[in-house]
Coordinates of C-alpha atoms in Angstrom, one line a residue:
Chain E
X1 CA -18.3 56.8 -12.1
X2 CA -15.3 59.3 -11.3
X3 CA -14.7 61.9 -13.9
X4 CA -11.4 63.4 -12.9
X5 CA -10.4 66.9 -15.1
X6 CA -7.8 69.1 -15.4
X7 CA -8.5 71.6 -12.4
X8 CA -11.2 69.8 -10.3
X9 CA -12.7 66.8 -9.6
X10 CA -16.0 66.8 -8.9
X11 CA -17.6 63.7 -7.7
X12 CA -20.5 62.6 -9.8
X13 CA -22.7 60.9 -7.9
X14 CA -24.3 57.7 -9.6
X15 CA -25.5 55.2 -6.4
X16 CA -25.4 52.7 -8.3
X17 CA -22.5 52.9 -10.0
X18 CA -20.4 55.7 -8.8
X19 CA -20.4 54.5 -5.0
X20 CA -18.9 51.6 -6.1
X21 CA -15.8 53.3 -7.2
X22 CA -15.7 56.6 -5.2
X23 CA -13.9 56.7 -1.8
X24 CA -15.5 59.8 0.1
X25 CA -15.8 60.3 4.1
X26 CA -19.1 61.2 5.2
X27 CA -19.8 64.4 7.5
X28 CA -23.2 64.5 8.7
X29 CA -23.9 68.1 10.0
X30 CA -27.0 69.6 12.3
X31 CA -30.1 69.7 10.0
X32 CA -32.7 67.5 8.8
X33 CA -31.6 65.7 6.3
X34 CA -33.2 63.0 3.5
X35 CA -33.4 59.4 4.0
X36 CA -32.4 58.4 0.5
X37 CA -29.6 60.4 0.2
X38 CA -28.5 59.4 4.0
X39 CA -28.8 55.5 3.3
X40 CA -26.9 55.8 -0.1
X41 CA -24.4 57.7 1.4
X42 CA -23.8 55.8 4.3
X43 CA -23.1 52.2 3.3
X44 CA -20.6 53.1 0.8
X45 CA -18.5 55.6 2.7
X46 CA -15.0 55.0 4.0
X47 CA -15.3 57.4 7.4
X48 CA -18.5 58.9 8.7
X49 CA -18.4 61.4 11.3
X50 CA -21.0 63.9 12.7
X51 CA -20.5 67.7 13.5
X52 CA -22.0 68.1 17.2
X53 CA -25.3 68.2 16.9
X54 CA -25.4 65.9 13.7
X55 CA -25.4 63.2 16.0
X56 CA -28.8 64.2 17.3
X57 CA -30.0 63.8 13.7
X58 CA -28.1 60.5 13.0
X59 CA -29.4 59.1 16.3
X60 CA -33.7 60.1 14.5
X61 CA -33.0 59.1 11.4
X62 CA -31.8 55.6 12.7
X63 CA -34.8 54.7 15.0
X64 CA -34.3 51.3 15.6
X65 CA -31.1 50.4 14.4
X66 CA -28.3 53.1 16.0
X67 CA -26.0 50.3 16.3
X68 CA -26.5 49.6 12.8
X69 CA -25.2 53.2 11.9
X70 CA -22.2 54.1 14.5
X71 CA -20.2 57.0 13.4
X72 CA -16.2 56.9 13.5
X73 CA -16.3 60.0 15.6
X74 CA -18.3 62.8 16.7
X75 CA -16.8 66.3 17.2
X76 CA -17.7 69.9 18.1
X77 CA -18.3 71.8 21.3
X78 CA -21.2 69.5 22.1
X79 CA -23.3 72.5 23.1
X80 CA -26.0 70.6 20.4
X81 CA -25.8 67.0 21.0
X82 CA -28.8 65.8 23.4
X83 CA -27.8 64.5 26.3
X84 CA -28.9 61.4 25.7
X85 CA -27.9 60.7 22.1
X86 CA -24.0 61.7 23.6
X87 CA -24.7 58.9 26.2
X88 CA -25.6 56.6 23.6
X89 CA -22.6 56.6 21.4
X90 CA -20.4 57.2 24.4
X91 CA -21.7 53.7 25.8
X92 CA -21.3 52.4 21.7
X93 CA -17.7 52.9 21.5
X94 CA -17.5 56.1 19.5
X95 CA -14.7 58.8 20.0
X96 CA -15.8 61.9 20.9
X97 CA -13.3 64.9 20.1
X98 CA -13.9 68.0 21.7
X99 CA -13.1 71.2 20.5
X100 CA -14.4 74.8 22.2
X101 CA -13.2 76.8 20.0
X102 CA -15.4 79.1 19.1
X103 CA -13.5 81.0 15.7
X104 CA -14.6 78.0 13.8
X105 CA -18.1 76.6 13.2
X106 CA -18.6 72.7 14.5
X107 CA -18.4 71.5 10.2
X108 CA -14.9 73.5 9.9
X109 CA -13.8 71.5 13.1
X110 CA -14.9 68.4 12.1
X111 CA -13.2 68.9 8.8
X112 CA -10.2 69.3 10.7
X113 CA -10.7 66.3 12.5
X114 CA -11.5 64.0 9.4
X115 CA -8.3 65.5 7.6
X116 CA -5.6 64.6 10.4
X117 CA -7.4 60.8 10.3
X118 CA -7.7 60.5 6.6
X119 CA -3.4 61.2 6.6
X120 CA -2.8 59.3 9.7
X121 CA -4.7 56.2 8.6
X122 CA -3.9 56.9 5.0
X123 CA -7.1 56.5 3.1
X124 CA -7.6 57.0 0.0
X125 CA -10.3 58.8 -1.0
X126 CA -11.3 61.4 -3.4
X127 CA -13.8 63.8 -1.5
X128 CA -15.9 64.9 1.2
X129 CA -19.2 64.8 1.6
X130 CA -21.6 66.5 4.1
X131 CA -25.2 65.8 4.2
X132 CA -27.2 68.7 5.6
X133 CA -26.5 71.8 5.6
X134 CA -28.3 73.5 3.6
X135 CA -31.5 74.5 5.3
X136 CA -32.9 75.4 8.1
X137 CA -31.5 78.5 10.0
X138 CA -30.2 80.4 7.5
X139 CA -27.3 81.7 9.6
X140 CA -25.9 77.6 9.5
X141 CA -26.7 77.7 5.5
X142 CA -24.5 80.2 6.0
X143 CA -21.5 78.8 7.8
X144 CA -21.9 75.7 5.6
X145 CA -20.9 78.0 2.6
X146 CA -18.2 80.1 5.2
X147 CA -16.6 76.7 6.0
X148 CA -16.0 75.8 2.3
X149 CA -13.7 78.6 1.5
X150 CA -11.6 77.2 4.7
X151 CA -12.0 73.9 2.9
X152 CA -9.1 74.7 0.7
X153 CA -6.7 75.3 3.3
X154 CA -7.7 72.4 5.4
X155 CA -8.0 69.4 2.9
X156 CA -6.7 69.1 -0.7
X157 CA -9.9 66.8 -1.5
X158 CA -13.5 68.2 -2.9
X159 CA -15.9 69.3 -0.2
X160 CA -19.7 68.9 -1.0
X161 CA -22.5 69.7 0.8
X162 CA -25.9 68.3 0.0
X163 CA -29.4 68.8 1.5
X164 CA -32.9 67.2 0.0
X165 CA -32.5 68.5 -3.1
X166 CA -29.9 71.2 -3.4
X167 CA -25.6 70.5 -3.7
X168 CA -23.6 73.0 -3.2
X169 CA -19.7 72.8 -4.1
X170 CA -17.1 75.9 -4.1
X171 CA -15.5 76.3 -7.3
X172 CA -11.4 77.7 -7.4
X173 CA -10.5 79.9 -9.7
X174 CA -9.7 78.2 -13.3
X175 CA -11.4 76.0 -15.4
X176 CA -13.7 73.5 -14.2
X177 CA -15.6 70.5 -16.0
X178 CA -18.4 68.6 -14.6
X179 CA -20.7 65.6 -16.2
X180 CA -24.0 66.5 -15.4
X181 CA -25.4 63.1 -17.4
X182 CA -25.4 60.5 -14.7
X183 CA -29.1 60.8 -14.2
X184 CA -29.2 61.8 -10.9
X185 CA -29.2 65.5 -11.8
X186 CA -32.2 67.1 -11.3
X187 CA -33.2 70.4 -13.8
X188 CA -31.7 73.6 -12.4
X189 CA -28.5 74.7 -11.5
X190 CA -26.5 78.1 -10.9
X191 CA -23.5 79.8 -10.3
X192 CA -23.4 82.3 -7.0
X193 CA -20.6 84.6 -6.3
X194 CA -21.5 84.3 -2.7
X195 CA -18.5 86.1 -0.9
X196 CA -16.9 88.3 -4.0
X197 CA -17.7 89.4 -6.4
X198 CA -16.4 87.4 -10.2
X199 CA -15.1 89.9 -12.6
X200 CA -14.6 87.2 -15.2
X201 CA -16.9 83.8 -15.9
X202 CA -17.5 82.1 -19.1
X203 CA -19.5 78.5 -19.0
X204 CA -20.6 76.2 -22.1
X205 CA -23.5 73.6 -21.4
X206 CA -25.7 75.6 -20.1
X207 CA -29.0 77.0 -21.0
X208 CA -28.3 80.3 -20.3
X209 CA -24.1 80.5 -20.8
X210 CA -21.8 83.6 -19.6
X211 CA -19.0 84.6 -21.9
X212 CA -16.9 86.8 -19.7
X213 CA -19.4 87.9 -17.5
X214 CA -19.3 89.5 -14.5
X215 CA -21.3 88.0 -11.6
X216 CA -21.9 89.8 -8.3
X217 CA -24.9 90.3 -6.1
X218 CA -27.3 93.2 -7.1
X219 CA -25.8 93.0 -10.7
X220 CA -26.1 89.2 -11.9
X221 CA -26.4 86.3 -9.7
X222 CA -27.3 82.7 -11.9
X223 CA -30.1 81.0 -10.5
X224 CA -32.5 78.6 -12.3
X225 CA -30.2 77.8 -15.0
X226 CA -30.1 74.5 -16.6
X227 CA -28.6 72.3 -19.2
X228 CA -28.3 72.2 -22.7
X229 CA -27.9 68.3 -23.9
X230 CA -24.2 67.8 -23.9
X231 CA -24.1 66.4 -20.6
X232 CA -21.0 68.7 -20.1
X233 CA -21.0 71.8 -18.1
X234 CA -18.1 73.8 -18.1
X235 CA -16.8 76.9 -15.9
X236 CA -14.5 78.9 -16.2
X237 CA -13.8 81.8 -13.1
X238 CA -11.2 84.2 -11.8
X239 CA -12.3 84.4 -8.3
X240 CA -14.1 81.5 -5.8
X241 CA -17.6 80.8 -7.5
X242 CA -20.2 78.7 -5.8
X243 CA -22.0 75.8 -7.9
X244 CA -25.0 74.4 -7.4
X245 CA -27.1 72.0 -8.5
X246 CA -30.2 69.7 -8.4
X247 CA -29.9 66.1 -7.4
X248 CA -32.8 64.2 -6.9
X249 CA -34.1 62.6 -3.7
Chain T
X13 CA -45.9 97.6 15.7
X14 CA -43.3 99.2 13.7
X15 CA -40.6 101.2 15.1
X16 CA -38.6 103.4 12.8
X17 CA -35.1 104.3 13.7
X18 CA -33.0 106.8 12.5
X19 CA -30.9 104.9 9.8
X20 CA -33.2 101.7 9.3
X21 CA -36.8 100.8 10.0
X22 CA -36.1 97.5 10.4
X23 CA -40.3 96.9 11.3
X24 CA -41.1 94.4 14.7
X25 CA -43.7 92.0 13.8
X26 CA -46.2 92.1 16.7
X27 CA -49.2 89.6 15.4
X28 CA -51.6 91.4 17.5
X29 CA -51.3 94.7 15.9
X30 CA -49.4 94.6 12.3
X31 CA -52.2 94.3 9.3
X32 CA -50.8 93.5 6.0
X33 CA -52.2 96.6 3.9
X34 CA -51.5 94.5 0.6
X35 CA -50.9 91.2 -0.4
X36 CA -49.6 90.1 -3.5
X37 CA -48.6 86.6 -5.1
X38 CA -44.9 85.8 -6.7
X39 CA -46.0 82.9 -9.2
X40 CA -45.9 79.7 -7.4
X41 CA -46.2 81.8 -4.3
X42 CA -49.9 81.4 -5.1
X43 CA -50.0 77.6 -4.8
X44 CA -48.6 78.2 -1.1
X45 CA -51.0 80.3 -0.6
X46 CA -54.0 77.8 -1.8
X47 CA -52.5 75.7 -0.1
X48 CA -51.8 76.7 3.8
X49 CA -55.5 78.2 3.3
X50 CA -56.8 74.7 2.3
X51 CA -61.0 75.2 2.7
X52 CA -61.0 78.7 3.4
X53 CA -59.1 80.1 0.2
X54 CA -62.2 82.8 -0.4
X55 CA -60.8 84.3 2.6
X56 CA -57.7 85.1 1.8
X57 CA -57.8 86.6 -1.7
X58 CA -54.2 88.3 -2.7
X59 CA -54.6 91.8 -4.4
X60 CA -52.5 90.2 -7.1
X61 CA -50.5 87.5 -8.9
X62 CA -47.0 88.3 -10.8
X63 CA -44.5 86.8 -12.5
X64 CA -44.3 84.3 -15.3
X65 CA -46.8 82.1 -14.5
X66 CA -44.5 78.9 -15.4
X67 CA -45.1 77.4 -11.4
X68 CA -48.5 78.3 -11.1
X69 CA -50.7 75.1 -11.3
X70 CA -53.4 75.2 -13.2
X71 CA -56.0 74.8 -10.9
X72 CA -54.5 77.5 -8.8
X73 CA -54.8 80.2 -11.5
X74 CA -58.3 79.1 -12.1
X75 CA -59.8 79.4 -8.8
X76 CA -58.0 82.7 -8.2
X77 CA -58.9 83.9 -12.1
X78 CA -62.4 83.1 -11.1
X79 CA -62.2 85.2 -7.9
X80 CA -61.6 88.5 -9.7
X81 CA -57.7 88.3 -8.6
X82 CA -55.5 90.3 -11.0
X83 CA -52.8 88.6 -12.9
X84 CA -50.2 90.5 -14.1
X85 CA -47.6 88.5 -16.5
X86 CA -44.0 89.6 -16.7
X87 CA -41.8 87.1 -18.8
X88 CA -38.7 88.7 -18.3
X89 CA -35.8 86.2 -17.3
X90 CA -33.6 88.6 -15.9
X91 CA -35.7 89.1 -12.8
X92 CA -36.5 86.6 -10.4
X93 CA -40.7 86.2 -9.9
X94 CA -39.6 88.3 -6.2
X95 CA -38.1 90.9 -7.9
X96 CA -40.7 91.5 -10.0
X97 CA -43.2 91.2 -7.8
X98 CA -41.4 93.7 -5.8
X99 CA -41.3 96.4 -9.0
X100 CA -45.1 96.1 -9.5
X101 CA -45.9 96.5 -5.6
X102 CA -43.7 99.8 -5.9
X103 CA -46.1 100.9 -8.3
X104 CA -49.4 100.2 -6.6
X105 CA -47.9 101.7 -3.3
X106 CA -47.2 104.8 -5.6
X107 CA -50.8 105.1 -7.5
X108 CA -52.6 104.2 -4.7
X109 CA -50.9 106.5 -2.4
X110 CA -50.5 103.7 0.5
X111 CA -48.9 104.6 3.9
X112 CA -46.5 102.0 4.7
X113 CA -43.3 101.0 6.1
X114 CA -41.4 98.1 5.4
X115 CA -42.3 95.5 2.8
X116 CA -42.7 91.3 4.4
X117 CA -41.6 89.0 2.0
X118 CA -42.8 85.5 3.3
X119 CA -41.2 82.6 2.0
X120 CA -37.6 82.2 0.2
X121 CA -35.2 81.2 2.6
X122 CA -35.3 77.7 1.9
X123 CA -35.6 74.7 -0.4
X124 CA -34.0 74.7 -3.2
X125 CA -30.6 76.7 -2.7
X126 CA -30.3 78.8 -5.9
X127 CA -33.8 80.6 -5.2
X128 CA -32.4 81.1 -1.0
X129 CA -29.5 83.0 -3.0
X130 CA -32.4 84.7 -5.6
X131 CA -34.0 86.0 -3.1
X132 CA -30.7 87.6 -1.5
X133 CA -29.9 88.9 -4.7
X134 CA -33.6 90.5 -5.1
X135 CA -32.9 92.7 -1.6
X136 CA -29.9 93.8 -3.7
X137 CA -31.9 95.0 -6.5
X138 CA -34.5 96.2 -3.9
X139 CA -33.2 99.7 -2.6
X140 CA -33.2 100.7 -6.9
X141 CA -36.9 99.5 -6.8
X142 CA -38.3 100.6 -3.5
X143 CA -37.6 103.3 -0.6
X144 CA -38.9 100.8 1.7
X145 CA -37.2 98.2 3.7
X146 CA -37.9 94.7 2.4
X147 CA -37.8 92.0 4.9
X148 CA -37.5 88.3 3.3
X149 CA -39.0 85.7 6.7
X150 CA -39.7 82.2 6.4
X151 CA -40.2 79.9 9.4
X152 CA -37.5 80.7 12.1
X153 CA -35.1 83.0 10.0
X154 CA -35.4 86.8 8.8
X155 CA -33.1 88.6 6.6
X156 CA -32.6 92.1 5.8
X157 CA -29.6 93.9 3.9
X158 CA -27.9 96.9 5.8
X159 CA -26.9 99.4 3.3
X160 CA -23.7 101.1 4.0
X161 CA -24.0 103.6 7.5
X162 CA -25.4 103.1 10.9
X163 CA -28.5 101.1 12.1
X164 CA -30.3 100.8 15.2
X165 CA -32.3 97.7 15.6
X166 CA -34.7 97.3 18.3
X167 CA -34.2 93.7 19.8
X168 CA -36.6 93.7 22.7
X169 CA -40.2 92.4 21.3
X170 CA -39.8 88.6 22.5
X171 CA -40.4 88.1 18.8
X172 CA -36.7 87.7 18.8
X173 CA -34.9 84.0 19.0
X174 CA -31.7 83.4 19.9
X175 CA -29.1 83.5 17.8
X176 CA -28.2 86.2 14.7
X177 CA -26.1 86.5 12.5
X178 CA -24.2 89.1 9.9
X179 CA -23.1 88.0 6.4
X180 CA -21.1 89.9 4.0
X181 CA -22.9 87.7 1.4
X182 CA -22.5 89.2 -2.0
X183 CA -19.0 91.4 -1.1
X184 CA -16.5 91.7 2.1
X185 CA -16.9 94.5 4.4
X186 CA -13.9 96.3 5.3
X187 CA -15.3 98.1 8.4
X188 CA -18.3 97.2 10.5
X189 CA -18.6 97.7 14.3
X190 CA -21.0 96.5 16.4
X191 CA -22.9 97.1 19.5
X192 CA -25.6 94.9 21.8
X193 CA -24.3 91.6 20.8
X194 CA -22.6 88.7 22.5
X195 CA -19.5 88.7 20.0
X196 CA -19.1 91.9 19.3
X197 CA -17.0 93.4 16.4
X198 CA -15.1 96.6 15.6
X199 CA -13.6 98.1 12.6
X200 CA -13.3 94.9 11.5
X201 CA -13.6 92.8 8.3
X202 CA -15.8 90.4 7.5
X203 CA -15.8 88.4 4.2
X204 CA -16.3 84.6 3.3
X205 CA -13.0 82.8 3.9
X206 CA -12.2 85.2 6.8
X207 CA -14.8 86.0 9.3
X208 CA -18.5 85.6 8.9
X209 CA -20.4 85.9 12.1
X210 CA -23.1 83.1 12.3
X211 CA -24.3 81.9 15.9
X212 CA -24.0 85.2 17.2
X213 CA -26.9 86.5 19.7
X214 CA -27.8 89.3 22.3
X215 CA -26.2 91.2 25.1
X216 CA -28.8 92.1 27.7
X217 CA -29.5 95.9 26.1
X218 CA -32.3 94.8 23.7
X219 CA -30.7 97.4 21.1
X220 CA -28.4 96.1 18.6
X221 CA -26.3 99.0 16.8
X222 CA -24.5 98.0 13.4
X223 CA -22.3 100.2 11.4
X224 CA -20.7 98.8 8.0
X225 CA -19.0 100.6 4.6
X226 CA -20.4 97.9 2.5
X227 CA -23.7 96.3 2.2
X228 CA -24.1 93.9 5.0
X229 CA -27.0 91.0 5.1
X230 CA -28.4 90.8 8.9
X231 CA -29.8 87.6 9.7
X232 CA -31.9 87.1 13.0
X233 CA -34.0 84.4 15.0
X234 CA -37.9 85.3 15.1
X235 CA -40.2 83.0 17.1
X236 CA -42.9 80.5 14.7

């Protein structure tokens, strides 16, 4: 079930329901990642590529069945991918597109990649989705969340990241509104000003709401917040605000 | 083994030598700690257990209740259970006139994302709560915030993995310059949306030298 509003729209995530009507490319980056999430994902995506290394965790979490779960593409400087996971897709089919540049982390590239083939083939789709992410070496958290303020200049579509538990999604400035009531929410939430600082936020359907508040790192940073019951969350910000969220596994 | 440097004791963990002088619990830290010492717990009793008690499990608080561990509550939601933990450990280095150096934070860099970001945001409230430099570690990543000057970082333990990192997490830097790494920078800006230096790692030196105007979150490999 897609939700569109006025100034962003941010996928909600139903797999039952939602998957049936949201078009999203998949991005499958280099960290372990959760089965659930990675099955749901996959079936219903329209394009599914991995970031380098992602291939090597593609290539475990299929044991068995590779063939079954061939990406579009793979992408990156390929300083990650095992050498015999490359052979493996290389002998599958799967178009490998290399890029050494070393300004740009393997998900910005990839990004790249999957915007150029989303307008050359045309799709239509409505966001991005990468599955990991999100944990392990905290320097690569890092560049996840580095590589979605470049999101904006590379693709007009909604870049997620999601790992086990924990979304993450980079919010412009504006207002925002997001159903958090498709049951696959999970309690907490919060708002990080990871980057800037946010001279200016006010949210309704929270727990814990901001009414012009100032959010920046040794002042106030939102973390463990949750919902009140209106199902609706919204944020308003004047400078790029990271959301995130629970989803469960 | 800790080796002070002139702006920054950023403290090398050698396992053979380094002894924990105190060891304290943040709430649900105590259920990891039950835990990883599964049959053995009487041998590894922490000095105390903070916070707000909402993640302790029962069970937990008992056994330790029953051990004579102190339990000192703190509902206050402004503070993360870190940060508060942090403000009472402050106090009991002060009363109890402990020598120390640097303060190990174990655990917190992973799982769910909003507590990775609370426990950034606790080394931001740190340098108001303690003179000491607080280290946050868990499994192959350590953090540390550089407050604004120079820093000298000893690189040359084999603790060390391979890659580092330097993250103007919570504002940009205008000017930081760097020596001892592989991409090195200088005078130059990093912020999100510009230039964030992840995947970084060593020149042969085994010194590191950083210099930044704002505060400035270093990131680093350590072996498990």
């Amino acid at each position: 079930r897609i939700i569109p509003t006025s100034a962003s729209k941010l996928p909600v995530r139903d797999c039952s329901h939602v998957l049936g009507n949201l078009k999203f490319c998949l991005l499958i980056l280099n960290q372990p990642f959760n089965k659930g999430h990675f099955h749901c994902l996959w079936s219903k995506a329209t394009l599914r590529a991995c970031a380098d290394g992602g291939a090597n965790r593609l290539y475990h979490i299929t044991e068995g069945s590779q063939h079954s779960f061939l990406p579009d593409y793979i992408s990156g400087d390929f300083d990650s991918i095992r050498p015999e996971v490359e052979e493996y897709y290389k002998l599958k089919g799967c178009e490998f597109i290399e890029n050494k540049d070393q300004d740009f982390t393997d998900f910005t590239k990839c990004l790249q990649i999957l915007q150029k083939k989303i307008e050359k083939n045309g799709l239509q789709i409505d966001a991005i989705v990468a599955l990991g992410g999100l944990g392990g070496r905290f320097d690569q958290i890092m560049a996840s969340v580095e590589t979605l303020f470049h999101a904006t200049s590379i693709t007009p579509f909604p870049v997620i990241v999601i790992q086990e538990c924990s979304l993450i999604y980079l919010l412009q400035p504006g207002k925002h509104k997001l159903h958090v009531d498709t049951g696959l929410e999970g309690e907490w939430c919060g708002l990080i000003p990871i980057g800037n600082a946010c001279d200016c936020v006010t949210t309704t359907g929270l727990k814990w709401n901001l009414t012009n508040h100032v959010l920046k790192f040794g002042t106030l940073v939102s973390t463990s917040n949750t919902y009140d019951n209106s199902g609706i969350v919204t944020i308003e910000t004047d400078k790029p605000l990271l959301w995130t969220m629970a989803i469960k596994e």
